[in-house]
CSV table of C-alpha atoms and ligand atoms in Angstrom, one decimal:
chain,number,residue,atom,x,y,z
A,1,UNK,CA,90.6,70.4,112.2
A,2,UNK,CA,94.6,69.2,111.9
A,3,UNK,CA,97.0,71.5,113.5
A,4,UNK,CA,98.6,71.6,110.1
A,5,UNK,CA,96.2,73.6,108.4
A,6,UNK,CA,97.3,76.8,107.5
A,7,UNK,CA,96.3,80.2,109.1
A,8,UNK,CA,94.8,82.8,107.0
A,9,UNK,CA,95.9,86.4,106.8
A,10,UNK,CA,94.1,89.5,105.8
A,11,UNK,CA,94.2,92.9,104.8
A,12,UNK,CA,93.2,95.5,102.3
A,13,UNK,CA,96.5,95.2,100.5
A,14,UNK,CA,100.3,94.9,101.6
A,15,UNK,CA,99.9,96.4,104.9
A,16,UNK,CA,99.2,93.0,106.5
A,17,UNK,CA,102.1,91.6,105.7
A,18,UNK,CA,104.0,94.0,108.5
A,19,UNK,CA,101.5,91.4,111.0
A,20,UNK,CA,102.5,88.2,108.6
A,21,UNK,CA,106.4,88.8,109.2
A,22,UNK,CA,105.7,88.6,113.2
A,23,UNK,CA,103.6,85.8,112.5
A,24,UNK,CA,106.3,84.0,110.2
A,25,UNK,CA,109.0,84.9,112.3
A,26,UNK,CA,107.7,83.9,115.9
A,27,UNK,CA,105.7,80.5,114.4
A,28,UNK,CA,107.7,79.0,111.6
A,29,UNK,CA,106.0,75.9,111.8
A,30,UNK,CA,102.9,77.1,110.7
A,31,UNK,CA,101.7,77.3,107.2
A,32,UNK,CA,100.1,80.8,106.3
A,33,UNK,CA,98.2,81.9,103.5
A,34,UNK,CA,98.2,85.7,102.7
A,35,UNK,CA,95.3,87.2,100.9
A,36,UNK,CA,95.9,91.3,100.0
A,37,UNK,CA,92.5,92.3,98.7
A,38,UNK,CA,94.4,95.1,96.4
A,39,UNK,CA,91.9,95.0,93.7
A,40,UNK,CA,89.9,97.3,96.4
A,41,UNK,CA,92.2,99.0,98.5
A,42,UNK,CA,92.5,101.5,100.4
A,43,UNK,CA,89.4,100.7,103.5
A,44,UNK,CA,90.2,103.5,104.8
A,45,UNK,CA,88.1,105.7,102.7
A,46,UNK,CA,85.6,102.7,102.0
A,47,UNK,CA,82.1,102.3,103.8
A,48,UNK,CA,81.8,99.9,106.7
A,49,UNK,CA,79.0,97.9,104.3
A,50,UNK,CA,81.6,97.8,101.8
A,51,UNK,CA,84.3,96.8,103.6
A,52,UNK,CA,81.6,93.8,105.3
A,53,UNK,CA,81.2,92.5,102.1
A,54,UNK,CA,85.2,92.5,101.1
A,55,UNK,CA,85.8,90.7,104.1
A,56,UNK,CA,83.0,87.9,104.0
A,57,UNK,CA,84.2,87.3,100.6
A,58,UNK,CA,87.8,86.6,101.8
A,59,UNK,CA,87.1,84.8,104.5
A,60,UNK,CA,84.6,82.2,102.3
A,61,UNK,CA,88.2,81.8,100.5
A,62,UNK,CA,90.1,80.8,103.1
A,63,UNK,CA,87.7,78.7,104.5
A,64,UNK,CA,87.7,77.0,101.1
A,65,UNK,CA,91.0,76.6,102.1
A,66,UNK,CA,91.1,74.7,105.0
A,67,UNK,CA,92.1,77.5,107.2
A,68,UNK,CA,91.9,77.0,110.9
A,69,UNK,CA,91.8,80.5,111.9
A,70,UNK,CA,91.8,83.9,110.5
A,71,UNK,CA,93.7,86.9,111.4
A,72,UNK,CA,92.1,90.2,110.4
A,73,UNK,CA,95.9,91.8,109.6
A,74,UNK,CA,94.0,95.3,109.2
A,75,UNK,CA,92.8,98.1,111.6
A,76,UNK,CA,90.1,99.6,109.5
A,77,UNK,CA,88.6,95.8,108.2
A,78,UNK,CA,88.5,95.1,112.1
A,79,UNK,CA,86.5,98.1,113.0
A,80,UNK,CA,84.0,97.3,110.1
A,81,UNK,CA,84.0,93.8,110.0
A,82,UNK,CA,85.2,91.9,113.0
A,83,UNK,CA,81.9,92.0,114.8
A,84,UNK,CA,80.1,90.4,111.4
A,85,UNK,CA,82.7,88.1,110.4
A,86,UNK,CA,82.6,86.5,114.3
A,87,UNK,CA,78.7,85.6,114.3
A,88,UNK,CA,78.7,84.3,110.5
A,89,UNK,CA,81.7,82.0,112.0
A,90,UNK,CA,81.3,81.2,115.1
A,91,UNK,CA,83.2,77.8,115.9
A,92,UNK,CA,86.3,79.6,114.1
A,93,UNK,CA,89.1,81.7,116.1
A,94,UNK,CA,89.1,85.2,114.4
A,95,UNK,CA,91.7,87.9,115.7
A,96,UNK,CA,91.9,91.4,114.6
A,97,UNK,CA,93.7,94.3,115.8
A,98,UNK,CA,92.8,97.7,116.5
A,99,UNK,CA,94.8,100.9,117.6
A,100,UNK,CA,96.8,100.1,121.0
A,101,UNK,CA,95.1,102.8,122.7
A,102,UNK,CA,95.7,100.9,126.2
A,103,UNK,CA,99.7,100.8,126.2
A,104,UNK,CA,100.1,103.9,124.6
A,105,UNK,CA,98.0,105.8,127.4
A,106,UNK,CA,100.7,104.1,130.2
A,107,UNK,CA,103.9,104.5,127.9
A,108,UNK,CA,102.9,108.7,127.5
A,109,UNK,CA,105.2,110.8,129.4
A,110,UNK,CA,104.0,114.3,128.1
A,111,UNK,CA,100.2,112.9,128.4
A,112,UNK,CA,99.7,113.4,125.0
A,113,UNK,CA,99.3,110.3,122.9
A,114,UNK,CA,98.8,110.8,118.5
A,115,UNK,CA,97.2,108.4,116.4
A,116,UNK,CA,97.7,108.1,113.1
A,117,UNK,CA,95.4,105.7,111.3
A,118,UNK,CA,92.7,105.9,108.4
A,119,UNK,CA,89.4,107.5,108.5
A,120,UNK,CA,87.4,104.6,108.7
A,121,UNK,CA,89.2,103.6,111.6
A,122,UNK,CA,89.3,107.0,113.7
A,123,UNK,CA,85.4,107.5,113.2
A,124,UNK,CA,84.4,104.1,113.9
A,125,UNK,CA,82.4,103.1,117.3
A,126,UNK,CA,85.0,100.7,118.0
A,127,UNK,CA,87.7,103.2,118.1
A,128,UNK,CA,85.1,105.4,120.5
A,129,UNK,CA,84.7,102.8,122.7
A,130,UNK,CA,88.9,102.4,123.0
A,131,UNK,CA,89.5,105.8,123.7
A,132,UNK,CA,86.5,105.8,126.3
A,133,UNK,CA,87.6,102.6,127.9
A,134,UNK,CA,91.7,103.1,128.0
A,135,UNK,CA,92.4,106.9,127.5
A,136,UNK,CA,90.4,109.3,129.6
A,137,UNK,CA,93.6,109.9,131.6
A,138,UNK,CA,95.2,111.2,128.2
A,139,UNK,CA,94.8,113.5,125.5
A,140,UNK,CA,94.6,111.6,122.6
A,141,UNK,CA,95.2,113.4,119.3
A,142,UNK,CA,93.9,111.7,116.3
A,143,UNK,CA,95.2,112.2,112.3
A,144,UNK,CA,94.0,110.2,109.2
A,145,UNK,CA,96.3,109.9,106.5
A,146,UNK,CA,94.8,109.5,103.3
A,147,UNK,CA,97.0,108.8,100.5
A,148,UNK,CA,99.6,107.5,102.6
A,149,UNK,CA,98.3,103.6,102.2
A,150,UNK,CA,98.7,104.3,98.3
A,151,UNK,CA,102.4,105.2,98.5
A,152,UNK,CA,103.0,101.9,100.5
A,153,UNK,CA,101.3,100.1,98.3
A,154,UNK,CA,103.4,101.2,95.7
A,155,UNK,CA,106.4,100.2,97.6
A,156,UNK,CA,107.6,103.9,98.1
A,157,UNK,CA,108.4,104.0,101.5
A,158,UNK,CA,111.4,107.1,101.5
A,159,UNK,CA,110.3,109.1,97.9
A,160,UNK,CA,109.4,112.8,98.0
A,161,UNK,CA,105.9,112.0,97.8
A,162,UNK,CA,105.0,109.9,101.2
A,163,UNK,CA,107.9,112.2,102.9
A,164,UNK,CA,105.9,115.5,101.8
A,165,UNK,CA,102.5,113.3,103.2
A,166,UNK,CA,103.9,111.9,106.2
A,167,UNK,CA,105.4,115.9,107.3
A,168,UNK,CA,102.1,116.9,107.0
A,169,UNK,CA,100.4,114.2,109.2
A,170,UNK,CA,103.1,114.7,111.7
A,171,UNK,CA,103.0,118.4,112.3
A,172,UNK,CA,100.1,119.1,114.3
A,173,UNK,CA,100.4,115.8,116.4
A,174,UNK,CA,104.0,117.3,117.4
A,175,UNK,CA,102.5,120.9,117.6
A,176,UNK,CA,100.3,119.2,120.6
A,177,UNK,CA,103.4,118.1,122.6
A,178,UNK,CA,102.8,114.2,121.5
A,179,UNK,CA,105.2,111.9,122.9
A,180,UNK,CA,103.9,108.7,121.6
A,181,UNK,CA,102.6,107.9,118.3
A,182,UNK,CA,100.5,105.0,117.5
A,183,UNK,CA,100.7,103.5,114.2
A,184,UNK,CA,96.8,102.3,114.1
A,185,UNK,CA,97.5,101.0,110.3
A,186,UNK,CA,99.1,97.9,109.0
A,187,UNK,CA,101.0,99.8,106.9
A,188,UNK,CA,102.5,102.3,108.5
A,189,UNK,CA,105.1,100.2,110.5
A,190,UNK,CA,107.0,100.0,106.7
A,191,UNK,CA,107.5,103.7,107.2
A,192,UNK,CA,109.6,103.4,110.7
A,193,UNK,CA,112.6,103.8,109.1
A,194,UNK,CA,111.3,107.3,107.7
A,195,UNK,CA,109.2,107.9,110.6
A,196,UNK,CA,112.8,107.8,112.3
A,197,UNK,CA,114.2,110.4,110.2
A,198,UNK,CA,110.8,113.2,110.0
A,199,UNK,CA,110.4,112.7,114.4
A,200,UNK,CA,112.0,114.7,117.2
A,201,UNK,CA,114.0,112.1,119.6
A,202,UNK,CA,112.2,110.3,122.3
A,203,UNK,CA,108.8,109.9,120.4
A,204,UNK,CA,107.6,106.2,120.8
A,205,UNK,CA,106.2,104.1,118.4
A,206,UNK,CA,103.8,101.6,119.2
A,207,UNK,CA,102.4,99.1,116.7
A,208,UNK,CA,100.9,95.7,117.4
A,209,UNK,CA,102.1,93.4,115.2
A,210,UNK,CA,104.0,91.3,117.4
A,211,UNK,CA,101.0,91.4,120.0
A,212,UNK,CA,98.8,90.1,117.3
A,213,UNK,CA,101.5,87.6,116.6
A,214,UNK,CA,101.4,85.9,120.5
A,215,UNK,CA,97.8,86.4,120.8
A,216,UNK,CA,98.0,84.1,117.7
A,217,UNK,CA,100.4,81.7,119.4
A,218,UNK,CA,98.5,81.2,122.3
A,219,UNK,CA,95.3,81.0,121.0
A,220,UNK,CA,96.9,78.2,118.6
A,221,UNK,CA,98.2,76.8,121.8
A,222,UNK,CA,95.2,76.5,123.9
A,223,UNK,CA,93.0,74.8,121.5
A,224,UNK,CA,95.7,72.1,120.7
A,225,UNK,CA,95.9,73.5,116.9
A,226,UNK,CA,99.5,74.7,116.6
A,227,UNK,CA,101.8,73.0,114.2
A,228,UNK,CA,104.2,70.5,114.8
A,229,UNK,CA,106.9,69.0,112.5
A,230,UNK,CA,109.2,71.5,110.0
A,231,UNK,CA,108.7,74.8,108.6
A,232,UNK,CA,105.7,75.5,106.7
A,233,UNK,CA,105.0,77.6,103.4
A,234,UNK,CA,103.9,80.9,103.2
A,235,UNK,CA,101.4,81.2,100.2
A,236,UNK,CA,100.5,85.2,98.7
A,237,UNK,CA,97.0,86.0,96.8
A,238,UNK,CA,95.7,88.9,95.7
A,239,UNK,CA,92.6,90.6,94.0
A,240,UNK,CA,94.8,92.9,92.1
A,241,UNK,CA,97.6,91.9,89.5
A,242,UNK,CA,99.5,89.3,90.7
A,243,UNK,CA,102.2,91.4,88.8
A,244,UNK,CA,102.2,94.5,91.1
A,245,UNK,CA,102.2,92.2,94.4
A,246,UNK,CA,105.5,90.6,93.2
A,247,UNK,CA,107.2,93.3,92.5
A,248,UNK,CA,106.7,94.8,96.0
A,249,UNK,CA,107.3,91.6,97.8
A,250,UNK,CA,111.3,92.0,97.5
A,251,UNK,CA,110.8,95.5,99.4
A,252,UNK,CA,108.2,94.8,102.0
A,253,UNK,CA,108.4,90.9,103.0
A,254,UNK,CA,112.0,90.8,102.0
A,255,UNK,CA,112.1,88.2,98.9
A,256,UNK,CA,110.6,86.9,95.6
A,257,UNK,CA,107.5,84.9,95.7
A,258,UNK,CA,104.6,83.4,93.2
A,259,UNK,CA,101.5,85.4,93.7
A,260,UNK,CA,97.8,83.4,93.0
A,261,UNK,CA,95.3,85.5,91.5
A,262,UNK,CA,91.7,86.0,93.6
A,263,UNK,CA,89.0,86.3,92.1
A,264,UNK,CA,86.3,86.9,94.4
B,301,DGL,N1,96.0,98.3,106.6
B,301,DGL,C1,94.8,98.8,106.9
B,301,DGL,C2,94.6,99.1,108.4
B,301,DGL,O1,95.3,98.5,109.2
B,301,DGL,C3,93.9,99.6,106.0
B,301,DGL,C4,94.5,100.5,105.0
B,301,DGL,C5,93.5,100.9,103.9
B,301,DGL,O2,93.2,100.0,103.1
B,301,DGL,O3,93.1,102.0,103.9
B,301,DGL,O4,93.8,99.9,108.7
């Protein structure tokens, strides 16, 4: 495998790219290609058999490729999928993410710690097993948010709508006395600005994007695969209209780019 080529990226839409900019920004040698399965998003709402078959699909793609590891840029894909996706493959790194359950227990001053994530996600073993493992010194208050990955998809990120959404997935997180709020979606770290504006002072966010970033590095690193020489491409796909994903990259990854159609 040659340390130049490219990394793939996933998610169930534009969320991963909040994970892609830590990536780009922290390893800009390495070529990346960006899949946002938005023919079938939202997860969140999906089954885990579903979901399963999404994500073998996309990762048959980047194989195809030439990837020479995958990051699973999505919570809920994670909790359904990671598990399958690492026995089909297992010669290649795959990292995924999940809710940061562990440094949100420590950072909690008022013991209370809120989630805010999708419904696949919160009722998943995996997310059991987190809150068994890192947060039984904690209360951990837990809030889906459908309809929320919909607005961001859309590129709405301050409208009426996703304001009037977001209120309404805040207030009984803050009625507990939450201190800390973990963002346990992709794309919910495109609403911080407005997350700034609808929280009380002194609540903490904590996302993992730039953790999934240096766990990427390293792992790179330690198997001798990370890329040398000048900066590298980033390349977008997507199993929706290559249309809507262009017209959102300005907002969300900060500039124009050519979007491939996937057809799997
Ligand atoms: N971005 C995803 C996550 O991290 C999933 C959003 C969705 O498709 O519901 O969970």
């Amino acid at each position: 495998m040659a340390d130049s080529a490219p990394v793939g990226v996933f998610d169930s839409g534009v969320g991963g790219l909040s994970v892609l900019r830590e990536i780009r920004a922290l390893l800009p040698n390495e070529s990346l290609i960006y899949l946002a399965d938005c023919g079938h998003v939202p997860y969140g709402e999906k089954s885990p058999e579903y979901i399963r078959e999404r994500c073998r699909a996309i990762a048959e793609f980047l194989l195809s490729q030439g990837c020479k590891t995958l990051v699973l840029a999505c919570n809920t894909a994670t909790a359904a999928a990671a598990g399958d996706l690492r026995e089909r493959y297992p010669q290649l790194p795959i990292l995924a993410m999940e809710p940061a359950v562990k440094p949100a227990a420590a950072a909690t001053r008022s013991g209370v710690v809120g989630v805010l994530a999708t419904t696949g996600t919160l009722k998943s073993a995996r997310f059991a097993a987190l809150l068994d493992r890192f947060a039984s010194d904690v209360k951990v208050v837990t809030q889906p948010c459908p309809g929320l990955v919909e607005r961001i998809e859309a590129g709405d990120l301050s409208g009426p709508l996703v304001r009037d959404l977001l209120q309404g997935f805040l207030r009984p997180l803050l009625a507990e006395g939450c201190d800390t709020l973990i963002l346990g979606c992709t794309h919910y770290p495109f609403l911080k600005p407005l997350l700034g504006e609808l929280l009380p002072p002194g609540v903490t966010l904590i996302d993992t994007g730039a953790a999934v970033a240096r766990h990427l590095q390293r792992s790179l690193i330690s198997r001798g695969l990370d890329a040398a020489g000048p900066a590298r491409r980033t390349q977008f796909w997507t199993s929706g209209p290559s249309e809507s994903l262009e017209r959102v990259l300005p907002v969300l990854w900060g500039c124009r780019e050519p979007v491939h159609f996937f057809a799997g």
